[in-house]
Amino acid sequence: QVQLVQSGAEVKKPGSSVKVSCKASGVTFSSSVINWVRQAPGQGLEWMGTIIPTFGTANYAQKFEGRVTITADESTSTAYMELSGLTSADTAIYYCSRAPNSGYAHAVDYWGQGTLVTVSS
Amino acid sequence: DIQMTQSPSSLSASIGDRVTITCRASQGISTYLAWFQQKPGKAPKSLIFAASNLQTGVPSRFSASGSGTDFTLTIDSLQPEDLATYYCQQYNSYPLTFGGGTKVEIK
């Protein structure tokens, strides 16, 4: 079955960086699109960026431009999201999600379990 | 950016009721719309893609429709396990955007 398994919870200091991983199994990684979405406590879902592993280039939300880097390693079917310059406002659960890379637009079918990132001094 | 507006933001219904949630896009998105269900403390789950197509394994009491700017998600015969927050999302263009969510509670 398809699984997206994310790395474990992190506690970070303000100003530091965090890198979250998302390993896919049961699906062809090279024909996937990987999104990163976050959810602050008690809030809704917020798109951060998307990568198509086969192409290697990512699209980022303007809000995170310059602070976020999304990469993918096809050899290990793993995507990564690194966020720098952390502040308390970045405390959230970070999710990866997967969509099939078919056609013009990509509808998500599977989600990772989420990774809680806590930013605290 | 395309703004997605959901209504209501919350609702309370009885078991067996029919529940309808609406989602409006600030500009036309054809049928590039998805619906997600998020149960308390859990990751979102994909319910619907392309505005009206059920993802594999989603119960048939869920249905959805719409195109352009106006979309609906309907739950026929609400069940206890449907307690969740429901989100719409457009994937017509970047940035991908979500509606604010509709919290469904059981009376």
Short mmCIF file of N, CA and C in Angstrom, two decimals, chain A residues 35 37 39 43-45 47 50 59 95 104-109 111-112, chain B residues 32 36 38 42-46 49 55 87 91-96 98:
data_model
loop_
_atom_site.label_atom_id
_atom_site.label_comp_id
_atom_site.label_asym_id
_atom_site.label_seq_id
_atom_site.Cartn_x
_atom_site.Cartn_y
_atom_site.Cartn_z
N ASN A 35 4.00 17.69 -2.42
CA ASN A 35 3.67 18.99 -1.85
C ASN A 35 4.06 19.02 -0.37
N VAL A 37 2.79 21.09 3.08
CA VAL A 37 1.70 21.88 3.63
C VAL A 37 1.92 21.95 5.14
N GLN A 39 0.35 23.27 9.14
CA GLN A 39 -0.86 23.60 9.91
C GLN A 39 -0.44 24.08 11.29
N GLN A 43 -5.24 26.00 13.46
CA GLN A 43 -5.45 26.72 12.21
C GLN A 43 -5.69 25.77 11.04
N GLY A 44 -5.88 26.37 9.86
CA GLY A 44 -6.13 25.58 8.66
C GLY A 44 -4.85 25.16 7.96
N LEU A 45 -5.02 24.67 6.75
CA LEU A 45 -3.91 24.14 5.97
C LEU A 45 -3.32 25.23 5.09
N TRP A 47 -0.36 25.86 2.06
CA TRP A 47 0.60 25.31 1.12
C TRP A 47 1.92 26.05 1.19
N THR A 50 5.91 22.88 -3.77
CA THR A 50 5.72 21.63 -4.52
C THR A 50 6.96 21.33 -5.33
N ASN A 59 8.27 24.79 -6.84
CA ASN A 59 7.45 26.00 -6.76
C ASN A 59 7.23 26.32 -5.29
N TYR A 95 3.18 18.67 6.84
CA TYR A 95 2.75 17.48 6.12
C TYR A 95 3.35 17.46 4.72
N TYR A 104 -2.05 18.23 -16.63
CA TYR A 104 -1.81 19.65 -16.32
C TYR A 104 -1.80 19.91 -14.82
N ALA A 105 -2.70 19.30 -14.12
CA ALA A 105 -2.85 19.62 -12.69
C ALA A 105 -2.83 18.34 -11.87
N HIS A 106 -2.47 18.50 -10.62
CA HIS A 106 -2.14 17.33 -9.81
C HIS A 106 -2.96 17.27 -8.53
N ALA A 107 -3.86 16.33 -8.47
CA ALA A 107 -4.73 16.18 -7.30
C ALA A 107 -4.09 15.23 -6.30
N VAL A 108 -3.99 15.68 -5.06
CA VAL A 108 -3.37 14.88 -4.00
C VAL A 108 -4.17 13.63 -3.73
N ASP A 109 -3.48 12.49 -3.59
CA ASP A 109 -4.17 11.27 -3.19
C ASP A 109 -3.72 10.75 -1.83
N TRP A 111 -1.30 11.38 1.94
CA TRP A 111 -0.66 12.31 2.86
C TRP A 111 0.28 11.58 3.80
N GLY A 112 1.34 12.27 4.22
CA GLY A 112 2.17 11.76 5.29
C GLY A 112 1.48 11.94 6.63
N TYR B 32 -10.67 21.74 -11.20
CA TYR B 32 -9.44 21.41 -10.48
C TYR B 32 -9.61 21.68 -8.99
N PHE B 36 -10.72 17.42 1.22
CA PHE B 36 -10.00 16.63 2.20
C PHE B 36 -10.79 16.59 3.51
N GLN B 38 -10.21 15.95 7.63
CA GLN B 38 -9.21 15.87 8.69
C GLN B 38 -9.91 15.60 10.01
N LYS B 42 -5.43 14.03 13.51
CA LYS B 42 -4.95 13.18 12.42
C LYS B 42 -4.52 14.00 11.22
N ALA B 43 -3.79 13.35 10.31
CA ALA B 43 -3.43 13.98 9.04
C ALA B 43 -4.66 14.06 8.15
N PRO B 44 -4.66 15.00 7.24
CA PRO B 44 -5.77 15.04 6.27
C PRO B 44 -5.82 13.76 5.45
N LYS B 45 -7.03 13.50 4.94
CA LYS B 45 -7.26 12.36 4.05
C LYS B 45 -7.93 12.88 2.80
N SER B 46 -7.52 12.38 1.67
CA SER B 46 -8.11 12.82 0.40
C SER B 46 -9.44 12.14 0.17
N PHE B 49 -11.35 14.21 -5.90
CA PHE B 49 -10.49 14.93 -6.84
C PHE B 49 -11.31 15.28 -8.09
N GLN B 55 -12.03 9.46 -4.24
CA GLN B 55 -10.79 8.70 -4.14
C GLN B 55 -11.13 7.25 -3.77
N TYR B 87 -11.87 20.39 4.16
CA TYR B 87 -11.21 21.48 3.43
C TYR B 87 -11.35 21.27 1.93
N TYR B 91 -6.33 23.29 -7.27
CA TYR B 91 -5.01 22.96 -7.82
C TYR B 91 -4.95 23.35 -9.31
N ASN B 92 -5.73 24.37 -9.64
CA ASN B 92 -5.71 24.89 -11.01
C ASN B 92 -4.41 25.64 -11.30
N SER B 93 -3.91 26.36 -10.29
CA SER B 93 -2.72 27.16 -10.49
C SER B 93 -2.01 27.40 -9.18
N TYR B 94 -0.72 27.71 -9.28
CA TYR B 94 0.06 28.08 -8.09
C TYR B 94 -0.16 29.56 -7.78
N PRO B 95 -0.19 29.92 -6.50
CA PRO B 95 -0.05 29.05 -5.33
C PRO B 95 -1.30 28.22 -5.08
N LEU B 96 -1.10 26.96 -4.71
CA LEU B 96 -2.24 26.14 -4.31
C LEU B 96 -2.87 26.77 -3.08
N PHE B 98 -6.18 26.68 -0.07
CA PHE B 98 -7.20 25.92 0.64
C PHE B 98 -8.31 26.85 1.12
#
